[in-house]
Amino acid sequence: MLVVKDLNAYYGKSHILQGVNFDVKQGEIVSILGRNGVGRSTTCKAIMGDVEPHGSVMFKGEEIVGKKPHEIAHMGLGYVPENRDIFPTLSVRQNLMLGMKEAGKEGVWKIDDLFDRFPNLKERAENDAGVLSGGEQQMLTMGRTLMGNPELVMIDEPTEGLAPKIVEQVGELLEEIAARGVSILLVEQKLTIALKIAHRVFVMGHGHMVFEGTPDELRANDKIREEWLEV
Amino acid sequence: MAELIIFSLLHGLVYGLLLFMLASGLTLIFSMMGVLNFAHASIYMLGAYVAYTISQYVGFWPGLIIAPVVVGLFGALVERYGLRHVHKYGHVAELIFTFGLAFLIEEFVQLIWGKQTVGYHEPAVLAVPLFEMYGQTFPAYKAFMLLVSVAIFIVLLVVLTRSRVGLIINAAITHPSMVSMLGHNVPMVFMGVFGVGSALAALAGVIAGPSLGTSPGMAVLLGPIVFVVIVVGGLGSLIGAFVASLLIGMMTTFAVAIDYSFGQFFMDVGLNMDPDGVLSDLYTVTIAQLGPIMPYMLLVLILIFRPTGLFGTREV
Ligand SMILES: Nc1ncnc2c1ncn2[C@@H]1O[C@H](COP(=O)(O)OP(=O)(O)OP(=O)(O)O)[C@@H](O)[C@H]1O
Ligand SMILES: [Mg+2]
C-alpha cells in the first residue's frame, strides 16, 4: 500500500535522508526503529510532502512525490507528528472537528466513540486543548488524525515521555486501529510496544535502513541491536 | 461639555471602527503569513477610487459592493501569483515586495485619476444631518459608516469563532503545516484571507472616500496609524486590533475637541509660569494640536512598557 524507494531529503545543505527504502502492506503494522536524529521523523514528513521529497513514494499504486500535503492527506494517508502539534487555542472538540476532512462528516471513527474511550478528553471537550496533559494530548492528536478516516496512519513516537500506564493505553488504541483495517507505520525508539504489535520492523541508521525483518528476527540479532538501537 | 463628549464619542467610534476594518485584515494576514503588508493602506485607497469610478456610471450603491469584490480579487491574485512566489526568499523579500506594491498602486492611482482629490460624494439620501443636538449636527453618512463597520465586525467575529473556515484559520495561525497534513488546503486559505483582507480594506476605502476625501494622499494619511493600531493591540491579535482601533479613534477625536494648553494646565494646578520664558512656545501648545501625534506617543509608550502590545504574545 505504501512503497518508498530511494527517498532523499535535505534541510538546507545537509543531506538527511540518503536513499530510504521500505514498504507497508495493506492491514500491516510496520515499525521504524532507530536512535535520535537518524531521520525517522524526516521520513514521515517527506512522505507527507511537508519536507521536499526526492525519489519515489507510491501510495495505493499512485506516485505521491510532488503532491501537496493536503492532497496526500485526502488520498487516505494520516500523520500523527511526534511533537503532537495540537491547536492550543481551540477546544478539544474543535481539534477533533478539524481532523475531519469535510464539515460534519464522521467516518468509521466518531467523536463520541473517542470520548467514550477517553473520558478525560470528554470531560475537557470544551476546554482549550492547550491545557491538556501530555498523555491526553497524545490521545487527542491520534484521535484527530483518525477523524479523517486514514487508510494508513504514520504515528511518530506516540509513547515518548508518557507514563507506563498511558503507554499501555496507546498500545491498546494502536491495536484497535489495526483491528479496524487501518495500516500503521509506527515510528519508535523504545522497542517494547513496537516488538509486541508490529508485523515487520525496520531499523534506521543514519539516513537509510540498516535492517528489515520480523520482531523475532530483530530480537535474535544482537549485532544490529547493539550497533543501532541500544544507547 | 455633554455635547463635546457625545459628539466626540460618536466621531471616535466611526473613526475607530474604520481603523479596525483596515487593522483586522492587516493583523490577520500578518499572523497567518508573517507578512507585514505595507500595501494594505494603498489597497484601501484603491477601493475608494475604484468605487468612485463605478459610482460615475451606476451610482454609489453598486460601487459599495462591486469595488470591494474587485479589489478583493486583485488581492487574492497578488497573493497567488506574487507573494506566494516571493515567500521562499524569506520575510525581507516579502516586505520589499509589499513596499513595491504600495508604490505601484500609488503611481497607478495618480496615473489614472490624477493628483487632485476626485469628486466622490455620498448619495443624496445620506447627505443630510441625522440629528441635531446643542446646535451641532451629526451627518447621516457618518451613521451609515458606523452601521457598515459594525456589521463587518459582527460578521468577522461570527465567521472566525463559529465557522469551520474560522477554525481552520485559527489553527493555521499557529500550525499551518499540521493543518494542511490533516487535509485542508492551507495555501488556498492564505489566498482567501489575503483576498478578504484586501476586500475589507477596500470597503473601508469606499465608505471613507466621500467622508475623508478621495485623494492620492489618503493611503499615507491612514497607513501609519493602522500600523500603530496593530502594534499597540499586539501583532496578530484581532481583539487587540479592535481595542486599539477604538482607543486610538477616541483618543484622536477627543484630543481635537479639547482646546486646552499646557500653560493653562500649569496655571490650573497653581504653578505660575513666565509667559515670556524660554519654554513659552510649549505653554501655548494645545491638546488639539497634539492630537495627530498622540497615536505615535502611545506607540512609543507601548514599545517601552509592553513590547508585545496590549493583547499580543510576540514581541515586535
Ligand atoms: N527543521 C530542521 N532543520 C534542520 N535540521 C533538522 C530539522 N529537523 C531535523 N533536522 C535534523 O535532521 C536530522 C534528522 O532529524 P529527525 O527529526 O528526522 O530525527 P529522528 O530520527 O526523528 O529523531 P528524534 O525524533 O529522536 O529527534 C537530525 O540530525 C536533525 O538535527
Ligand atoms: Mg523524530
XYZ file of C-alpha atoms and ligand atoms in Angstrom:
579
model
C 0.000 0.000 0.000
C 2.959 2.292 0.726
C 6.198 1.712 -1.163
C 9.099 4.062 -0.516
C 12.031 3.824 -2.921
C 15.317 5.721 -2.734
C 13.802 8.589 -0.748
C 16.134 11.539 -0.181
C 15.538 14.748 1.735
C 17.567 17.748 2.741
C 17.494 20.515 5.327
C 19.360 23.265 3.553
C 22.647 21.669 2.569
C 22.557 18.758 4.996
C 21.556 15.533 3.341
C 19.291 13.890 5.925
C 17.579 11.031 4.093
C 20.053 9.165 1.933
C 18.058 6.628 -0.005
C 15.369 5.299 2.317
C 13.627 2.103 1.168
C 10.741 0.350 2.888
C 7.135 -0.635 2.397
C 3.911 -1.162 4.319
C 1.341 -3.641 3.086
C -2.428 -3.432 3.425
C -3.509 -4.085 7.019
C 0.049 -4.378 8.250
C 1.718 -2.784 11.258
C 5.253 -1.797 10.393
C 7.619 -0.142 12.813
C 10.621 2.023 12.084
C 13.093 1.994 14.948
C 16.243 3.974 15.429
C 18.172 6.341 17.628
C 17.614 10.076 17.968
C 18.356 12.091 14.897
C 18.693 9.307 12.339
C 15.870 10.761 10.249
C 12.744 8.848 11.211
C 10.553 11.939 11.592
C 12.017 13.403 8.443
C 10.972 10.234 6.630
C 7.355 10.776 7.687
C 7.463 14.460 6.787
C 8.974 13.753 3.387
C 6.255 11.202 2.681
C 3.592 13.771 3.664
C 5.223 16.392 1.440
C 5.941 18.643 4.425
C 9.664 18.351 3.680
C 10.519 18.295 -0.014
C 10.954 14.643 -1.049
C 13.246 13.336 -3.784
C 12.794 9.791 -5.025
C 9.640 7.731 -5.205
C 6.760 7.218 -2.804
C 3.887 5.110 -4.125
C 0.671 5.145 -2.102
C -2.144 2.853 -3.243
C -0.326 2.495 -6.535
C -0.008 6.204 -7.173
C 3.140 8.349 -7.085
C 2.723 10.980 -4.365
C 6.090 12.733 -4.608
C 5.243 16.207 -5.891
C 1.749 16.266 -4.431
C 0.784 18.792 -1.776
C 0.315 17.676 1.861
C -3.440 18.248 1.799
C -3.789 16.203 -1.386
C -1.812 13.364 0.153
C -3.986 13.508 3.266
C -7.082 13.309 1.088
C -5.770 10.134 -0.525
C -6.015 8.460 2.881
C -2.618 8.943 4.430
C -2.701 10.212 8.005
C 0.136 11.551 10.121
C 0.428 11.928 13.882
C 3.515 14.072 14.495
C 5.879 13.481 17.388
C 5.592 16.980 18.830
C 1.813 16.443 18.774
C 1.007 19.829 17.271
C -2.382 20.191 18.860
C -4.088 23.516 18.205
C -3.755 25.037 21.662
C -6.236 27.886 21.264
C -9.027 25.635 20.008
C -11.125 23.381 22.199
C -10.638 19.626 22.329
C -13.802 19.145 20.282
C -12.717 21.729 17.712
C -9.369 19.972 17.364
C -11.217 16.766 16.568
C -13.533 18.567 14.155
C -10.532 19.806 12.217
C -9.428 16.215 11.784
C -12.473 15.638 9.585
C -11.726 16.415 6.009
C -15.218 17.619 5.298
C -17.524 19.507 7.608
C -19.504 17.297 9.959
C -18.572 14.150 8.096
C -17.657 11.451 10.564
C -16.455 8.202 9.102
C -15.506 4.975 10.823
C -14.306 6.977 13.816
C -16.805 9.081 15.728
C -16.088 11.831 18.200
C -18.383 10.163 20.721
C -16.629 6.784 20.396
C -13.383 8.517 21.105
C -14.849 10.308 24.093
C -16.183 7.013 25.449
C -12.733 5.575 25.113
C -11.020 8.549 26.715
C -13.297 10.025 29.384
C -10.595 12.587 30.202
C -10.980 14.116 26.779
C -14.737 14.105 27.083
C -14.549 15.975 30.363
C -12.413 18.638 28.736
C -14.247 18.655 25.416
C -14.943 22.369 25.535
C -11.658 23.428 27.137
C -8.690 24.794 25.265
C -6.584 21.866 24.123
C -3.500 23.713 25.345
C -4.278 22.777 28.959
C -4.255 19.005 28.378
C -1.601 16.760 29.901
C 0.975 15.078 27.671
C -0.914 11.797 27.603
C -4.221 13.483 26.839
C -2.587 15.475 24.064
C -1.245 12.265 22.560
C -4.719 10.708 22.564
C -6.132 13.896 21.074
C -3.632 14.003 18.208
C -4.180 10.367 17.396
C -7.932 10.866 17.600
C -7.742 13.965 15.435
C -5.922 12.144 12.649
C -8.316 9.192 12.888
C -11.292 11.510 12.392
C -10.027 11.951 8.835
C -10.523 8.230 8.136
C -6.967 7.388 7.050
C -6.244 4.054 5.382
C -2.672 4.217 6.564
C -1.550 6.212 9.551
C 2.029 7.169 10.359
C 2.469 7.647 14.090
C 5.669 9.273 15.288
C 6.861 8.317 18.798
C 3.439 8.194 20.450
C 4.841 6.951 23.755
C 7.639 9.467 24.191
C 7.648 10.941 27.666
C 4.497 9.139 28.804
C 3.910 7.137 31.998
C 3.815 3.328 31.627
C 0.072 3.253 32.266
C -0.559 5.690 29.386
C 1.891 3.842 27.147
C -0.303 0.813 27.645
C -3.376 2.790 26.578
C -1.572 3.982 23.466
C -0.733 0.355 22.671
C -4.385 -0.614 23.032
C -5.502 2.174 20.737
C -2.939 1.109 18.143
C -4.282 -2.424 18.259
C -7.808 -1.174 17.820
C -6.753 0.956 14.858
C -5.202 -2.099 13.254
C -8.272 -4.179 14.062
C -10.342 -1.758 12.029
C -8.205 -2.499 8.998
C -6.069 0.625 9.064
C -2.402 0.045 8.219
C 0.071 1.526 10.668
C 3.580 2.859 10.319
C 4.829 3.186 13.875
C 7.978 5.195 14.472
C 9.531 4.376 17.811
C 12.706 4.486 19.774
C 11.742 2.102 22.543
C 11.280 -1.494 21.481
C 8.536 -2.501 23.934
C 5.370 -1.702 22.028
C 6.893 -1.988 18.584
C 8.135 -5.524 19.067
C 4.837 -6.510 20.637
C 2.480 -5.347 17.918
C 4.469 -4.922 14.679
C 4.411 -7.484 11.917
C 7.662 -6.224 10.488
C 10.302 -3.825 11.736
C 12.866 -1.668 10.011
C 15.871 -0.222 11.787
C 17.071 3.115 10.551
C 20.746 4.127 10.704
C 21.982 7.468 9.513
C 19.571 8.374 6.733
C 18.802 4.870 5.489
C 17.518 1.464 6.630
C 20.035 -0.929 8.105
C 17.742 -3.832 8.999
C 14.465 -5.358 7.887
C 12.793 -8.355 9.479
C 10.225 -9.677 11.917
C 10.274 -8.736 15.594
C 11.676 -12.199 16.385
C 14.473 -11.760 13.892
C 15.374 -8.432 15.488
C 15.302 -9.955 18.963
C 17.708 -12.600 17.733
C 20.030 -10.121 16.052
C 22.272 -8.814 18.837
C 24.633 -7.115 16.458
C 22.033 -4.795 14.940
C 20.534 -4.021 18.305
C 23.881 -3.162 19.833
C 25.088 -1.123 16.906
C 21.914 0.781 16.003
C 19.464 0.687 18.868
C 20.918 0.386 22.330
C 22.224 3.547 23.869
C -19.415 69.582 27.904
C -22.059 66.878 27.321
C -22.187 67.910 23.702
C -18.426 67.587 23.370
C -18.488 64.132 24.892
C -21.387 62.811 22.838
C -20.094 64.053 19.517
C -16.512 63.069 20.186
C -17.681 59.608 21.221
C -19.651 59.189 18.024
C -16.907 60.515 15.757
C -14.316 58.496 17.643
C -16.397 55.372 17.181
C -16.733 55.997 13.440
C -13.012 56.608 13.062
C -12.037 53.733 15.351
C -14.194 51.197 13.535
C -12.844 52.420 10.220
C -9.363 51.788 11.550
C -10.471 48.353 12.645
C -11.648 47.429 9.143
C -8.093 48.015 7.981
C -6.319 46.701 11.046
C -8.273 43.423 11.190
C -7.144 42.380 7.707
C -3.614 43.549 8.279
C -3.215 41.710 11.555
C -4.825 38.500 10.239
C -2.538 38.487 7.221
C 0.402 39.098 9.490
C -0.428 36.353 11.949
C -1.057 33.753 9.245
C 1.692 34.517 6.792
C 4.147 36.501 8.873
C 3.972 39.300 6.328
C 3.501 42.901 7.329
C 1.645 44.114 4.267
C 2.854 47.625 3.558
C 0.449 47.893 0.639
C -2.612 47.467 2.851
C -3.432 51.179 3.044
C -2.820 51.539 -0.681
C -5.402 48.840 -1.257
C -7.767 50.868 0.936
C -7.167 53.853 -1.330
C -7.612 51.743 -4.448
C -11.007 50.689 -3.089
C -12.124 54.309 -2.838
C -11.009 55.146 -6.382
C -12.491 52.042 -7.953
C -15.777 52.746 -6.183
C -15.623 56.369 -7.352
C -15.315 55.297 -10.966
C -18.082 52.734 -10.653
C -20.297 55.345 -8.987
C -19.825 57.623 -12.011
C -21.640 55.059 -14.154
C -24.082 53.221 -11.962
C -24.233 55.216 -8.751
C -22.930 54.902 -5.202
C -24.664 51.716 -4.058
C -23.418 49.280 -6.704
C -19.927 50.722 -6.174
C -20.150 49.945 -2.486
C -20.480 46.244 -3.338
C -18.538 45.878 -6.575
C -15.378 47.784 -5.610
C -14.511 45.608 -2.582
C -15.160 42.476 -4.650
C -12.928 43.670 -7.490
C -10.161 44.813 -5.157
C -10.510 41.624 -3.083
C -9.956 39.555 -6.233
C -6.972 41.719 -7.024
C -5.612 40.988 -3.537
C -6.123 37.252 -3.989
C -4.231 37.377 -7.295
C -1.417 39.347 -5.680
C -1.053 36.595 -3.081
C -1.368 33.734 -5.531
C 0.963 34.988 -8.244
C 3.179 37.403 -6.331
C 3.622 36.899 -2.630
C 3.494 33.112 -2.749
C 6.499 33.011 -5.056
C 8.415 35.600 -3.097
C 7.738 33.634 0.108
C 10.619 31.221 -0.397
C 13.114 34.072 -0.334
C 12.128 34.979 3.211
C 10.323 37.715 5.073
C 12.600 40.537 3.983
C 11.835 39.798 0.346
C 8.123 39.709 1.164
C 8.350 43.031 2.942
C 10.106 44.613 -0.010
C 7.508 43.105 -2.313
C 4.644 44.746 -0.426
C 6.600 48.022 -0.332
C 6.949 47.887 -4.090
C 3.272 47.096 -4.434
C 2.360 50.135 -2.329
C 4.355 52.439 -4.606
C 2.965 50.758 -7.681
C -0.624 51.288 -6.562
C 0.086 54.886 -5.643
C 1.616 55.646 -9.033
C -1.178 53.804 -10.769
C -3.807 55.819 -8.910
C -2.139 59.114 -9.859
C -1.761 57.992 -13.446
C -5.406 57.073 -13.861
C -7.191 59.541 -11.587
C -4.696 62.380 -11.284
C -3.179 64.123 -8.296
C -6.273 66.090 -7.297
C -8.998 64.997 -4.942
C -11.777 63.466 -7.036
C -15.411 64.374 -6.509
C -16.565 61.192 -4.815
C -19.677 62.016 -2.820
C -22.139 60.273 -0.582
C -25.521 59.519 -2.145
C -28.139 62.256 -1.733
C -30.197 60.265 0.807
C -27.260 60.230 3.176
C -26.113 63.790 2.534
C -28.361 65.088 5.299
C -27.955 65.581 9.012
C -29.210 62.664 11.033
C -29.943 64.666 14.169
C -29.158 67.936 15.765
C -28.097 68.439 19.344
C -26.853 71.564 21.117
C -26.744 73.245 17.717
C -24.387 70.622 16.277
C -25.461 68.148 13.626
C -24.420 64.576 13.125
C -24.328 63.588 9.427
C -26.405 60.629 8.302
C -23.423 59.421 6.288
C -21.340 59.013 9.438
C -24.097 56.899 10.923
C -24.052 54.824 7.755
C -20.277 54.345 8.117
C -20.867 53.240 11.670
C -23.510 50.776 10.570
C -21.344 49.226 7.866
C -18.324 48.811 10.098
C -20.316 47.363 12.981
C -21.899 44.883 10.561
C -18.465 43.909 9.258
C -17.167 43.497 12.787
C -20.023 41.163 13.693
C -19.673 39.108 10.511
C -15.935 38.797 11.059
C -16.424 37.738 14.655
C -19.026 35.117 13.781
C -17.027 33.705 10.864
C -13.817 33.490 12.853
C -15.275 31.994 16.008
C -18.228 29.974 14.780
C -17.488 28.688 11.296
C -15.319 25.859 10.092
C -13.254 28.213 7.961
C -12.686 30.250 11.100
C -11.448 27.138 12.893
C -9.079 26.357 10.054
C -7.783 29.931 10.057
C -7.261 29.876 13.816
C -5.415 26.579 13.670
C -3.337 27.651 10.681
C -2.155 30.735 12.552
C -0.153 28.542 14.913
C 0.340 25.285 12.964
C -0.053 25.781 9.211
C 1.735 22.623 8.132
C -0.187 20.418 10.577
C -3.444 21.855 9.255
C -2.510 21.004 5.698
C -1.427 17.497 6.678
C -4.948 16.995 8.052
C -6.214 17.593 4.532
C -7.027 21.297 4.464
C -5.863 23.400 1.556
C -3.847 25.927 3.521
C -2.393 27.824 0.542
C -5.951 28.462 -0.608
C -6.920 29.634 2.870
C -3.968 32.045 2.770
C -5.113 33.346 -0.585
C -8.633 33.727 0.769
C -7.502 35.600 3.852
C -5.393 37.930 1.743
C -8.303 38.463 -0.625
C -10.863 39.075 2.106
C -8.415 41.294 3.999
C -7.965 43.346 0.835
C -11.712 43.475 0.272
C -12.229 44.783 3.812
C -9.562 47.432 3.295
C -11.233 48.387 0.029
C -14.639 48.578 1.704
C -13.127 50.860 4.322
C -11.817 52.993 1.465
C -15.196 53.061 -0.234
C -17.022 54.329 2.820
C -14.208 56.660 3.887
C -13.759 58.191 0.429
C -16.764 60.541 0.468
C -16.148 61.490 4.093
C -12.376 61.938 4.331
C -11.788 62.821 0.676
C -10.584 60.584 -2.139
C -7.073 61.726 -2.992
C -3.695 60.091 -3.668
C -2.706 61.085 -0.144
C -5.360 59.033 1.617
C -3.155 55.936 1.933
C -0.351 57.830 3.603
C -2.830 59.560 5.875
C -4.155 56.345 7.387
C -1.458 53.722 6.733
C 0.907 54.628 9.562
C -1.963 54.861 12.068
C -3.118 51.378 11.124
C 0.376 50.054 11.806
C 0.315 51.783 15.156
C -3.031 50.112 15.858
C -1.801 46.589 15.242
C 1.411 47.102 17.183
C -0.401 48.672 20.135
C -3.059 45.953 20.038
C -0.432 43.227 19.737
C 0.685 41.842 16.392
C -1.626 39.089 15.283
C -4.321 39.748 17.882
C -7.733 40.533 16.466
C -9.131 41.572 19.838
C -6.084 43.745 20.331
C -6.660 45.360 16.956
C -10.257 46.075 17.938
C -9.428 47.627 21.289
C -6.505 49.620 19.901
C -8.601 50.868 16.980
C -11.256 52.235 19.289
C -8.674 53.586 21.707
C -6.806 55.465 19.026
C -10.002 56.532 17.302
C -11.368 58.009 20.528
C -8.057 59.494 21.566
C -7.584 61.419 18.355
C -11.131 62.742 18.131
C -11.284 63.744 21.776
C -7.927 65.461 21.520
C -9.069 67.520 18.568
C -12.078 68.717 20.548
C -10.152 69.776 23.606
C -8.799 73.263 23.498
C -6.549 73.170 26.480
C -2.921 74.223 26.585
C -0.006 73.295 28.815
C 0.130 76.870 30.059
C -3.481 76.531 31.087
C -2.678 73.269 32.815
C 0.193 74.754 34.800
C -1.997 77.653 35.781
C -4.812 75.359 36.840
C -2.540 73.331 39.073
C -1.324 76.529 40.626
C 2.082 76.882 39.048
C 2.922 80.321 37.836
C 4.869 80.282 34.632
C 6.646 83.128 32.975
C 4.686 83.634 29.743
C 7.738 85.091 28.019
C 10.255 82.498 29.245
C 12.260 80.062 27.113
C 9.517 77.473 27.249
C 6.747 79.860 26.250
C 6.202 78.084 22.929
C 5.490 74.907 24.784
C 2.890 76.535 27.015
C 0.755 77.517 24.095
C 0.621 74.032 22.607
C -2.934 72.752 22.989
C -4.140 69.193 23.313
C -5.871 69.624 19.963
C -2.550 70.301 18.303
C -1.121 67.159 19.888
C -3.983 65.021 18.544
C -2.262 63.802 15.386
C 0.885 62.706 17.179
C -0.906 61.022 20.069
C -1.059 57.590 18.389
C 2.696 57.695 17.969
C 3.244 58.742 21.543
C 1.098 55.793 22.570
C 3.168 53.564 20.284
C 6.398 54.642 21.937
C 4.951 54.088 25.415
C 3.694 50.639 24.466
C 7.008 49.654 22.944
C 8.779 50.687 26.129
C 6.418 49.215 28.698
C 4.691 46.362 26.878
C 6.542 45.351 23.729
C 4.059 42.570 22.945
C 1.253 45.110 22.638
C -1.907 45.085 24.725
C -3.096 41.620 23.719
C -0.191 40.205 21.780
C 2.043 37.300 22.608
C 5.034 38.057 20.433
C 7.424 40.959 20.643
C 7.639 43.388 17.773
N 13.948 21.744 10.660
C 15.200 21.235 10.635
N 16.219 21.963 10.167
C 17.465 21.456 10.120
N 17.797 20.228 10.521
C 16.836 19.443 11.004
C 15.476 19.904 11.090
N 14.725 18.928 11.614
C 15.575 17.891 11.837
N 16.839 18.192 11.482
C 17.992 17.306 11.562
O 17.747 16.196 10.751
C 18.193 15.011 11.378
C 17.068 14.008 11.435
O 16.025 14.527 12.219
P 14.703 13.697 12.549
O 13.796 14.596 13.301
O 14.175 13.104 11.314
O 15.281 12.579 13.508
P 14.506 11.416 14.262
O 15.053 10.157 13.771
O 13.048 11.612 14.149
O 14.981 11.597 15.745
P 14.259 12.264 17.009
O 12.811 12.352 16.753
O 14.565 11.383 18.146
O 14.930 13.565 17.140
C 18.705 15.425 12.751
O 20.121 15.442 12.677
C 18.167 16.788 12.963
O 19.086 17.576 13.666
Mg 11.643 12.121 15.429
